[in-house]
């Protein structure tokens, strides 16, 4: 079996590292990663716990296919209770550290308690040590990575850590691994920092060789790779253009959230698109995009590696930003650009570098800056609050200043680090926060893509596109084309995407494979690797089980059906331009039907029959 | 009549030289179809996956009918996705 069947339990209060066997009964019901770690969290943590107290736990979890030869089999997730939302959080990342953890012999690491002093976990195969991190506290992600590699004299060490934003309490700080990959959403890095855990440094040389049926696994993974290669999206589109190819698409269909979602189309979109990233700039004749990049085992390689114009104001005297580093993905480009009204590609790339360097979520950051800009626009925030900065929509200087103060948690950066919901409440205009359950929206306006309204409203981690990406069907026609402007059939579509995605997120594979693969491609790979008799049907059942487990955690935490909603702006203020002109999101047409097909009561609670059927 | 013609991603190579930021204005006859425009610019039909007029999806069966109105914006992508 491809599980290592071993967990490392790290008690930060006591300073102990203790191996224990993986609960295989649970593994057969929840697969791994998101599902299995959520089961552990629900079993071990009181859902009502203060997310930043020592009683919360933080789990780093791989899936059974993490570290194997399956294409994209390098994913890991960070699971905890979120300080941003008060809901269960699961944040997924690629890079290389997930595979390294698995190769060191571990399925999962559970961190509990709080260390009296800053520490980091050093893990080399069976050897686990908590080491002092006094010299790392106050350092950025990039500095921490460099120091740890030098300290251990091992260039192959894989490192995940938090930056200064997490240390200073930014509620949307992530855990960054391999310099610019991140478990970015929901403030999982804030939880890690609250435990005085600065970093996890791993070296694994044991490998992952114990698959159930080696021949079948070779056949299934080879077939899967061919499908990815032959598919126009995963074989050509994503490696060439990255996710940023969506910038012009979503703007054209009139679903581009712009200036804190006041509008649905951004006049500057073409200047910050994938196409723009390929254009040679005047100063040095080079384009923004240097090359694409791949995570462990990935045959897609959608990652962007970029440079900033060396003459741009942001880096004129800052040599460390003049090299190539993690570039703009669509979500970051949207949040930093369209939502703030900034169309300066280099300013966006600089802000994105800072998000990586100090570990904060560019989606939540950009959306929070957008909210602050609207508060400035109506006079609720003034230059007295910002220390003189004109926080205006469209100001690249304001955006990059905001990134600098959030990175270090200084001055007005403390307020911006609260996130949009708390910021808007603090300055007296809670309705201006574009959030669900306290988490900021991603890059699709639900007035122009109706299914995404239901996706956001019901997402178990707050507004998120990666819980059910109905954009795939409603805009791109994968697996079938549906009309983005109707609500008909969307409850069924959202549920299908939610369940399938929860299953994929539990395997160790990347959800981007699903632009080419269905569960019929994934199940044979899982089945060849693992005991359990995995089919598309059993995987969907696991996905539904995970969804209900997460939902139950949230209900027990105190969330209710009243939290399954959208900001008034999206329900009352019609889109002003584009195909959705005159439309609002019609959540009320979808939500009751969604509850019914989920087997939930009218107030959104799973019935006893549903929980019993799924074995939750 | 005049329409706006946009080709994105890998299809940008088929744009006329005068195009700016993936966009060019075209003068077309009223009976022109989407497929005729695609063929005229050398875009392989199999690569014209996402076809929008004024942001609205054009069904494959409507691509051989004269459906343009003056001022329309035709935008075309190969298969793309992201997230």
XYZ file of C-alpha atoms in Angstrom:
699
model
C 0.000 0.000 0.000
C 1.153 3.515 -0.724
C 0.440 4.792 2.760
C 3.510 4.782 5.000
C 1.129 3.890 7.872
C 2.969 6.224 10.192
C 2.196 9.566 11.812
C 4.571 11.859 13.645
C 2.895 13.525 16.601
C 4.749 16.642 17.739
C 3.780 18.040 21.118
C 5.172 21.547 21.052
C 4.307 22.245 24.683
C 6.280 19.245 25.922
C 8.862 19.328 23.142
C 8.320 15.710 22.143
C 8.166 13.906 18.796
C 6.354 10.580 18.939
C 5.658 8.165 16.084
C 2.334 6.359 16.012
C 0.571 4.086 13.535
C -1.822 5.588 10.993
C -5.433 4.689 11.692
C -6.008 2.416 8.711
C -9.751 2.101 9.324
C -9.964 5.847 8.801
C -7.577 5.748 5.824
C -9.936 3.353 4.045
C -12.833 5.756 4.656
C -11.026 9.067 3.983
C -8.046 8.079 1.733
C -5.468 10.633 3.004
C -4.439 14.316 2.949
C -7.561 16.554 3.134
C -10.033 13.820 4.046
C -7.983 11.835 6.513
C -6.437 14.845 8.240
C -9.886 16.447 8.566
C -11.059 13.245 10.259
C -8.149 13.455 12.705
C -8.810 17.139 13.362
C -12.524 16.567 13.944
C -11.734 13.701 16.294
C -9.080 15.514 18.299
C -10.034 19.196 18.352
C -13.103 20.800 19.903
C -14.651 22.734 16.970
C -15.355 25.649 19.334
C -11.679 26.076 20.222
C -9.973 29.444 19.718
C -8.043 28.850 16.491
C -4.964 30.616 17.844
C -4.913 28.862 21.193
C -2.625 25.936 22.009
C -5.700 23.693 21.981
C -5.978 23.962 18.210
C -3.895 21.499 16.198
C -2.155 21.851 12.871
C -1.765 18.850 10.595
C 0.528 18.510 7.596
C -0.771 15.610 5.555
C 0.166 13.756 2.382
C -2.019 11.470 0.295
C -1.263 7.882 -0.668
C -0.070 8.972 -4.122
C 2.171 11.735 -2.780
C 5.773 10.886 -3.553
C 4.887 8.176 -6.050
C 5.436 8.222 -9.809
C 1.842 9.294 -10.441
C 1.723 12.535 -12.417
C 1.369 15.537 -10.064
C 1.818 13.244 -7.044
C 3.569 15.859 -4.948
C 0.712 17.503 -3.092
C 0.316 17.962 0.629
C -2.176 19.903 2.726
C -2.245 21.850 5.957
C -5.386 21.245 7.992
C -6.446 23.189 11.069
C -9.204 25.389 12.400
C -8.937 28.764 10.656
C -8.436 32.001 12.577
C -9.816 33.915 9.589
C -13.124 32.060 9.302
C -13.624 30.015 12.451
C -14.305 27.115 10.088
C -12.253 24.077 9.207
C -9.320 24.962 6.967
C -7.524 22.802 4.467
C -4.906 24.508 2.357
C -3.191 22.552 -0.401
C 0.311 23.046 -1.797
C 2.615 21.531 -4.385
C 6.334 22.010 -4.643
C 8.487 19.249 -3.212
C 8.058 19.070 0.537
C 5.033 16.760 0.470
C 6.940 14.141 -1.467
C 9.933 14.638 0.847
C 7.774 14.032 3.941
C 6.462 10.864 2.379
C 9.946 9.728 1.354
C 11.040 10.268 4.951
C 8.481 7.659 5.940
C 5.568 9.725 7.184
C 1.964 10.135 6.044
C 1.211 12.992 8.369
C 2.624 15.271 11.049
C 0.284 16.454 13.805
C 1.419 19.519 15.728
C -0.276 20.176 19.062
C 0.200 22.600 21.934
C 2.506 25.605 21.820
C 6.226 25.806 22.272
C 7.439 28.209 24.987
C 10.061 29.492 22.528
C 10.318 29.542 18.731
C 11.352 26.162 17.326
C 11.549 24.315 14.043
C 11.109 20.648 13.296
C 14.058 18.918 11.691
C 13.030 15.600 10.187
C 15.481 13.274 8.485
C 13.816 9.936 7.850
C 13.143 8.460 11.335
C 15.074 11.162 13.158
C 12.807 13.960 14.389
C 14.043 16.867 16.502
C 12.625 20.151 17.677
C 15.433 22.688 17.423
C 15.650 26.308 18.636
C 14.479 28.902 16.114
C 15.344 32.045 18.051
C 17.639 33.106 15.231
C 14.915 32.503 12.653
C 12.090 34.394 14.342
C 11.710 37.735 12.661
C 13.161 36.428 9.418
C 11.341 36.201 6.112
C 10.525 32.917 4.385
C 13.389 33.409 1.958
C 15.881 34.202 4.751
C 14.693 31.235 6.796
C 15.088 28.920 3.832
C 18.631 30.133 3.223
C 19.675 29.916 6.887
C 18.316 26.402 7.340
C 20.005 25.120 4.214
C 23.284 26.619 5.425
C 22.827 25.365 8.998
C 22.269 21.772 7.945
C 24.661 21.947 5.006
C 22.144 20.111 2.874
C 20.969 21.677 -0.386
C 18.374 18.928 -0.760
C 16.592 19.823 2.466
C 12.966 20.760 1.792
C 11.572 23.550 3.907
C 8.116 24.846 4.759
C 7.933 27.880 6.999
C 6.060 31.013 7.976
C 7.186 34.562 7.312
C 6.978 37.757 9.290
C 3.326 38.333 8.372
C 2.328 35.209 10.301
C 4.496 36.128 13.278
C 2.867 39.557 13.487
C -0.651 38.165 13.405
C -1.815 38.654 9.814
C -4.933 36.481 9.722
C -4.378 35.253 6.170
C -0.761 34.155 6.457
C 0.135 30.901 4.762
C 2.788 28.224 5.035
C 5.292 28.634 2.203
C 7.355 25.712 0.979
C 10.181 25.584 -1.551
C 10.376 29.417 -1.582
C 7.258 30.108 -3.613
C 4.703 27.357 -3.266
C 2.157 27.869 -0.517
C -0.606 26.404 1.549
C -1.894 29.886 1.184
C -5.502 30.254 2.202
C -7.431 30.587 5.449
C -4.569 31.622 7.711
C -2.985 28.233 8.280
C 0.379 29.997 8.636
C -1.044 32.209 11.362
C -1.925 29.087 13.341
C 1.574 27.682 12.797
C 3.179 30.888 14.061
C 0.821 30.978 17.061
C 2.416 27.714 18.122
C 5.891 29.245 17.887
C 6.642 26.797 15.088
C 8.760 28.653 12.533
C 9.624 25.921 10.067
C 9.606 22.290 9.113
C 12.778 21.066 7.406
C 12.661 17.598 5.905
C 15.054 15.228 4.196
C 13.667 11.868 3.127
C 15.643 9.141 1.413
C 13.483 6.095 2.112
C 11.260 6.507 -0.955
C 7.709 5.391 -1.522
C 7.928 1.969 -3.028
C 5.298 -0.038 -1.303
C 2.469 0.259 -3.835
C -0.111 -2.542 -3.799
C 0.186 -3.740 -7.404
C 3.307 -2.442 -9.096
C 2.413 -3.572 -12.629
C -1.100 -2.148 -12.446
C 0.279 1.075 -10.958
C 2.801 1.435 -13.765
C 0.049 0.888 -16.346
C -2.442 3.247 -14.694
C 0.019 6.086 -14.128
C 1.453 5.746 -17.647
C -2.035 5.928 -19.128
C -2.767 8.943 -16.961
C 0.354 10.761 -18.124
C -0.538 10.139 -21.757
C -3.996 11.585 -21.183
C -2.500 14.703 -19.605
C -0.014 15.068 -22.453
C -2.632 14.628 -25.176
C -5.123 17.023 -23.608
C -4.993 20.541 -25.035
C -5.326 22.189 -21.619
C -2.902 20.106 -19.552
C -0.572 19.310 -22.453
C -0.292 22.755 -24.035
C -2.438 25.490 -22.492
C -1.343 25.374 -18.853
C 2.387 24.840 -19.461
C 2.486 27.625 -22.054
C 0.220 30.284 -20.619
C -0.377 29.189 -17.027
C -3.596 29.878 -15.200
C -3.197 33.524 -16.197
C -4.705 32.654 -19.575
C -8.043 33.170 -17.823
C -7.519 36.913 -17.360
C -8.934 37.848 -20.762
C -11.492 35.021 -20.750
C -13.143 35.970 -17.483
C -13.050 39.655 -18.350
C -14.705 38.947 -21.696
C -17.556 36.970 -20.105
C -18.155 39.802 -17.645
C -17.321 37.916 -14.468
C -14.173 39.810 -13.469
C -14.576 41.207 -9.950
C -13.252 44.751 -10.233
C -12.580 47.484 -7.647
C -13.880 45.537 -4.655
C -16.542 43.932 -6.838
C -18.194 47.221 -7.738
C -17.838 46.248 -11.385
C -17.532 43.042 -13.383
C -15.068 44.047 -16.103
C -11.604 45.603 -15.754
C -10.410 47.911 -18.505
C -6.775 47.079 -17.685
C -7.098 43.288 -17.827
C -5.169 42.871 -21.080
C -2.158 44.669 -19.550
C -1.810 42.100 -16.761
C -2.769 38.951 -18.674
C -0.800 35.853 -19.701
C -0.408 37.414 -23.112
C 1.068 40.561 -21.542
C 3.523 38.447 -19.534
C 4.983 37.282 -22.864
C 5.504 40.750 -24.336
C 9.103 42.078 -24.372
C 9.379 45.221 -22.234
C 11.031 48.426 -23.390
C 13.802 48.593 -20.794
C 15.657 45.324 -21.406
C 13.713 43.672 -24.202
C 12.801 40.741 -21.973
C 9.291 39.559 -21.120
C 7.942 39.216 -17.579
C 7.755 35.435 -17.947
C 11.121 33.666 -17.850
C 9.938 30.068 -17.927
C 7.334 27.704 -16.552
C 7.934 25.461 -13.555
C 6.734 22.121 -12.260
C 6.121 20.667 -8.820
C 7.250 17.157 -7.826
C 6.201 14.571 -10.371
C 4.175 17.041 -12.413
C 3.900 16.621 -16.166
C 1.787 19.774 -16.582
C 4.128 22.486 -15.236
C 1.737 25.425 -14.945
C 3.981 27.416 -12.580
C 5.232 30.862 -13.610
C 8.785 32.057 -13.058
C 9.062 35.795 -13.662
C 11.241 38.855 -13.387
C 10.369 42.465 -12.682
C 11.461 45.218 -15.047
C 14.866 46.199 -13.567
C 13.977 49.866 -14.022
C 10.631 49.610 -12.252
C 10.251 51.898 -9.238
C 9.613 48.990 -6.871
C 13.057 47.434 -7.199
C 15.312 50.279 -8.262
C 17.526 49.866 -5.177
C 16.593 46.312 -4.182
C 18.836 43.770 -5.819
C 17.243 40.776 -4.144
C 14.124 41.227 -6.273
C 15.994 41.479 -9.558
C 16.293 37.740 -10.092
C 13.625 35.352 -11.325
C 11.116 34.081 -8.797
C 7.540 32.814 -8.465
C 5.390 34.851 -10.840
C 1.733 35.715 -11.144
C -0.934 33.057 -11.233
C -4.410 34.133 -12.288
C -5.847 34.399 -8.781
C -2.981 36.585 -7.589
C -3.020 38.762 -10.718
C -6.759 39.278 -10.309
C -6.687 40.122 -6.599
C -3.616 42.340 -6.770
C -4.719 43.884 -10.068
C -8.373 43.951 -11.100
C -9.780 44.129 -7.604
C -7.562 47.078 -6.720
C -7.837 48.630 -10.196
C -4.052 48.435 -10.712
C -2.876 47.511 -14.227
C 0.905 47.755 -13.651
C 2.227 44.235 -14.322
C 5.549 44.883 -12.593
C 3.895 46.304 -9.472
C 1.709 43.203 -9.298
C 4.707 40.917 -9.734
C 6.559 42.780 -6.967
C 3.577 42.479 -4.604
C 3.390 38.792 -5.474
C 7.084 38.345 -4.654
C 6.424 39.924 -1.242
C 3.498 37.550 -0.657
C 5.920 34.675 -1.220
C 8.787 36.250 0.690
C 6.753 36.807 3.829
C 4.040 34.226 3.381
C 0.636 35.852 2.998
C -2.228 34.927 0.724
C -2.340 37.218 -2.327
C -6.080 36.583 -2.797
C -7.067 37.695 0.687
C -4.440 40.448 0.692
C -5.539 41.927 -2.641
C -9.209 41.735 -1.691
C -8.515 43.384 1.643
C -6.587 46.195 -0.025
C -9.519 46.591 -2.431
C -11.901 46.925 0.513
C -9.558 49.449 2.116
C -9.466 51.418 -1.127
C -13.249 51.581 -1.182
C -13.260 52.679 2.475
C -10.736 55.365 1.512
C -12.909 56.334 -1.437
C -15.898 57.017 0.833
C -13.794 58.720 3.486
C -14.009 56.031 6.170
C -10.250 55.540 5.963
C -8.110 58.650 5.574
C -4.459 59.523 5.226
C -4.407 59.913 9.000
C -4.928 56.173 9.270
C -2.465 55.276 6.524
C 0.288 57.638 7.568
C -0.148 59.807 4.527
C -0.616 57.195 1.817
C -3.393 57.924 -0.699
C -5.040 54.519 -0.780
C -6.820 55.027 -4.091
C -8.139 52.488 -6.574
C -5.656 52.176 -9.415
C -2.625 53.309 -7.420
C 0.277 50.907 -7.932
C 2.247 52.790 -5.280
C -0.512 52.241 -2.725
C -0.684 48.530 -3.561
C 3.057 47.925 -3.238
C 3.224 50.000 -0.048
C 0.396 47.899 1.374
C 2.292 44.694 0.541
C 5.381 46.015 2.311
C 3.523 46.914 5.525
C 1.536 43.664 5.641
C 4.729 41.654 5.082
C 6.238 43.093 8.241
C 3.045 43.806 10.191
C 3.930 47.442 10.670
C 1.702 50.516 10.910
C -1.494 50.285 8.871
C -0.298 46.830 7.827
C -1.741 45.577 11.123
C -5.206 46.698 10.026
C -4.789 45.261 6.537
C -3.682 42.000 8.140
C -7.078 41.656 9.755
C -8.642 40.696 6.448
C -11.527 42.360 4.673
C -14.311 41.371 7.092
C -12.692 42.690 10.247
C -11.266 45.745 8.478
C -14.665 46.787 7.104
C -16.314 46.191 10.480
C -13.629 48.236 12.247
C -14.188 51.191 9.936
C -17.970 51.006 10.162
C -18.968 49.494 6.812
C -19.277 45.711 7.175
C -21.319 45.468 3.959
C -18.265 46.468 1.922
C -16.454 43.262 2.815
C -16.524 40.853 -0.122
C -16.246 37.665 1.896
C -18.094 34.488 2.797
C -17.591 33.154 6.322
C -14.869 35.774 6.643
C -12.747 34.588 3.728
C -12.165 36.804 0.708
C -13.489 35.990 -2.737
C -11.418 34.574 -5.559
C -11.481 35.755 -9.166
C -14.956 34.974 -10.465
C -17.928 37.288 -9.989
C -20.985 35.162 -9.205
C -23.276 37.597 -10.977
C -21.703 36.443 -14.235
C -21.193 32.790 -13.256
C -24.226 31.754 -11.232
C -22.915 28.394 -10.058
C -19.958 30.079 -8.393
C -22.364 31.938 -6.112
C -23.563 28.644 -4.694
C -19.967 27.399 -4.632
C -18.842 30.349 -2.511
C -21.865 30.360 -0.220
C -21.546 26.687 0.677
C -17.767 26.266 0.664
C -16.665 24.756 3.943
C -13.640 27.063 4.181
C -15.347 30.302 3.153
C -15.234 31.881 -0.290
C -13.094 29.646 -2.446
C -12.998 28.529 -6.067
C -11.131 25.297 -5.387
C -13.960 23.612 -3.537
C -16.145 23.309 -6.656
C -14.745 24.887 -9.772
C -17.930 25.107 -11.808
C -16.158 27.700 -13.975
C -14.793 24.649 -15.722
C -18.263 23.703 -16.937
C -19.975 27.090 -17.049
C -17.231 28.863 -19.025
C -14.771 26.343 -20.430
C -17.161 23.499 -21.197
C -15.328 20.820 -19.189
C -16.707 18.209 -18.840
C -19.882 19.665 -20.425
C -20.847 23.240 -21.299
C -23.495 24.817 -19.127
C -24.919 28.343 -19.298
C -23.209 30.591 -16.723
C -26.213 32.906 -16.519
C -28.803 30.319 -15.459
C -29.272 28.632 -12.086
C -30.901 25.540 -13.511
C -28.902 22.394 -12.750
C -26.315 24.271 -10.703
C -27.065 22.667 -7.319
C -26.367 19.257 -8.828
C -23.274 20.603 -10.610
C -21.886 22.188 -7.435
C -22.442 19.049 -5.374
C -20.768 16.875 -8.026
C -17.739 19.178 -8.185
C -17.534 19.451 -4.376
C -17.562 15.702 -3.833
C -15.147 14.871 -6.646
C -12.724 17.619 -5.611
C -12.730 16.490 -1.978
C -11.752 13.017 -3.151
C -8.975 14.273 -5.460
C -7.660 16.533 -2.674
C -7.254 13.430 -0.523
C -5.090 11.430 -2.922
C -1.888 13.457 -3.196
C -2.727 14.507 -6.774
C -3.255 18.021 -8.126
C -6.804 19.138 -8.858
C -5.590 20.632 -12.141
C -5.396 17.091 -13.517
C -9.194 17.155 -13.606
C -9.143 19.401 -16.660
C -8.121 16.188 -18.424
C -8.856 13.384 -15.986
C -12.107 12.237 -14.455
C -12.345 9.947 -11.455
C -12.301 7.119 -14.016
C -8.653 8.038 -14.685
C -7.759 8.622 -11.031
C -9.444 5.666 -9.348
C -7.307 3.034 -11.159
C -4.157 4.813 -9.955
C -5.382 4.902 -6.361
C -6.615 1.329 -6.589
C -3.315 0.045 -7.935
C -1.475 1.826 -5.130
C -3.794 1.129 -2.204
C -5.936 -1.525 -0.599
C -9.619 -0.687 -0.475
C -11.032 -1.536 -3.894
C -11.149 1.979 -5.282
C -13.572 2.875 -8.065
C -14.950 6.228 -9.245
C -18.070 5.459 -7.237
C -16.269 4.711 -3.978
C -14.133 7.799 -4.428
C -17.223 9.968 -4.912
C -18.677 8.443 -1.759
C -15.494 9.372 0.111
C -15.767 12.895 -1.277
C -19.332 13.207 -0.034
C -18.278 11.825 3.356
C -15.499 14.408 3.619
C -17.863 17.224 2.659
C -20.313 16.234 5.376
C -17.562 15.766 7.963
C -16.280 19.292 7.261
C -19.831 20.651 7.361
C -20.488 18.977 10.698
C -17.266 20.428 12.122
C -18.388 23.901 11.069
C -21.874 23.472 12.516
C -20.362 22.269 15.784
C -18.083 25.324 15.697
C -21.168 27.527 15.700
C -21.675 28.307 12.015
C -25.232 28.050 10.695
C -27.191 28.222 7.439
C -27.146 32.001 7.866
C -23.450 31.836 6.989
C -24.258 30.207 3.620
C -24.759 33.523 1.918
C -23.087 36.198 -0.192
C -22.395 39.897 0.388
C -25.424 42.104 -0.300
C -23.609 43.721 -3.220
C -23.720 40.459 -5.153
C -27.343 39.733 -4.259
C -28.768 43.269 -4.696
C -26.530 45.353 -6.996
C -26.810 44.255 -10.605
C -23.788 43.892 -12.876
C -23.340 47.096 -14.870
C -21.728 45.773 -18.052
C -21.142 42.645 -20.089
C -23.282 39.585 -20.665
C -24.506 39.610 -17.046
C -25.601 43.255 -17.194
C -28.682 43.693 -15.017
C -28.146 40.410 -13.175
C -27.479 39.646 -9.536
C -26.566 36.248 -8.148
C -29.753 34.249 -7.605
C -28.549 32.207 -4.666
C -32.090 31.870 -3.317
C -33.022 29.797 -6.378
C -30.211 27.318 -5.753
C -29.596 26.969 -2.016
C -32.796 25.136 -0.908
C -32.407 22.635 -3.724
C -28.750 22.161 -2.838
C -29.625 21.374 0.779
C -32.224 18.862 -0.422
C -29.906 16.955 -2.758
C -27.235 16.922 -0.039
C -29.652 15.187 2.303
C -29.645 18.130 4.684
C -32.506 19.782 6.529
C -33.977 23.102 5.398
C -31.617 24.834 7.825
C -28.594 23.169 6.284
C -27.860 20.402 8.765
C -27.029 16.888 7.572
C -29.853 14.596 8.635
C -29.123 11.617 10.857
C -29.939 9.430 7.874
C -27.323 11.200 5.717
C -24.639 10.973 8.395
C -25.474 7.333 8.990
C -25.439 6.502 5.261
C -21.987 8.054 4.906
C -20.627 6.731 8.174
C -19.646 10.189 9.441
C -20.164 46.200 -41.159
C -17.430 46.564 -38.588
C -16.752 44.043 -35.854
C -13.943 43.497 -33.366
C -11.961 40.293 -33.755
C -9.906 38.902 -30.870
C -7.667 35.848 -30.773
C -5.998 34.801 -27.517
C -3.387 32.417 -26.137
C -1.840 30.226 -28.845
C -4.290 31.591 -31.433
C -2.688 35.038 -31.282
C -0.262 33.915 -33.998
C -3.132 34.019 -36.521
C -3.954 37.692 -35.940
C -3.247 40.239 -38.697
C -0.079 42.268 -38.127
C -2.023 45.429 -37.313
C -3.593 43.815 -34.239
C -2.883 45.487 -30.902
C -3.134 43.507 -27.649
C -4.864 40.596 -29.410
C -7.512 42.819 -30.991
C -8.179 43.970 -34.543
C -11.131 45.666 -36.223
C -12.572 43.924 -39.280
C -14.930 45.025 -42.019
C -17.135 42.056 -42.900
C -20.136 41.337 -45.095
C -23.432 40.875 -43.217
C -23.740 37.194 -44.191
C -20.291 36.280 -42.834
C -20.238 33.367 -40.387
C -17.921 32.600 -37.471
C -16.436 29.649 -39.301
C -15.709 31.774 -42.371
C -13.775 34.249 -40.254
C -11.911 31.451 -38.508
C -10.980 29.869 -41.838
C -10.028 33.212 -43.394
C -7.415 33.769 -40.683
C -6.028 30.262 -40.847
C -7.209 29.259 -37.386
C -7.673 25.476 -37.261
C -11.343 24.911 -36.427
C -10.470 22.236 -33.872
C -8.470 24.854 -31.947
C -11.339 27.356 -31.859
C -12.756 25.914 -28.678
C -14.176 28.823 -26.718
C -16.003 31.150 -29.093
C -17.719 34.222 -27.647
C -19.646 37.057 -29.244
C -19.974 39.978 -26.845
C -18.968 37.573 -24.080
C -21.728 35.075 -24.811
C -20.881 31.530 -25.855
C -21.571 30.648 -29.480
C -22.820 27.080 -29.799
C -21.023 24.985 -32.455
C -24.223 24.737 -34.531
C -24.438 28.548 -34.712
C -20.946 28.978 -36.134
C -22.101 28.366 -39.711
C -24.957 30.876 -39.562
C -24.777 34.632 -40.244
C -25.219 35.916 -36.704
C -23.093 39.074 -36.596
C -24.484 42.507 -35.890
C -22.553 45.751 -36.401
C -20.183 46.430 -33.506
C -20.057 42.838 -32.288
C -16.909 41.549 -30.580
C -15.846 38.029 -31.554
C -13.298 36.462 -29.172
C -11.790 32.998 -29.563
C -9.575 30.778 -27.411
C -8.148 27.296 -27.761
C -9.013 24.920 -24.914
C -7.920 26.758 -21.768
C -8.420 26.449 -18.047
C -6.916 27.685 -14.846
C -7.949 28.435 -11.335
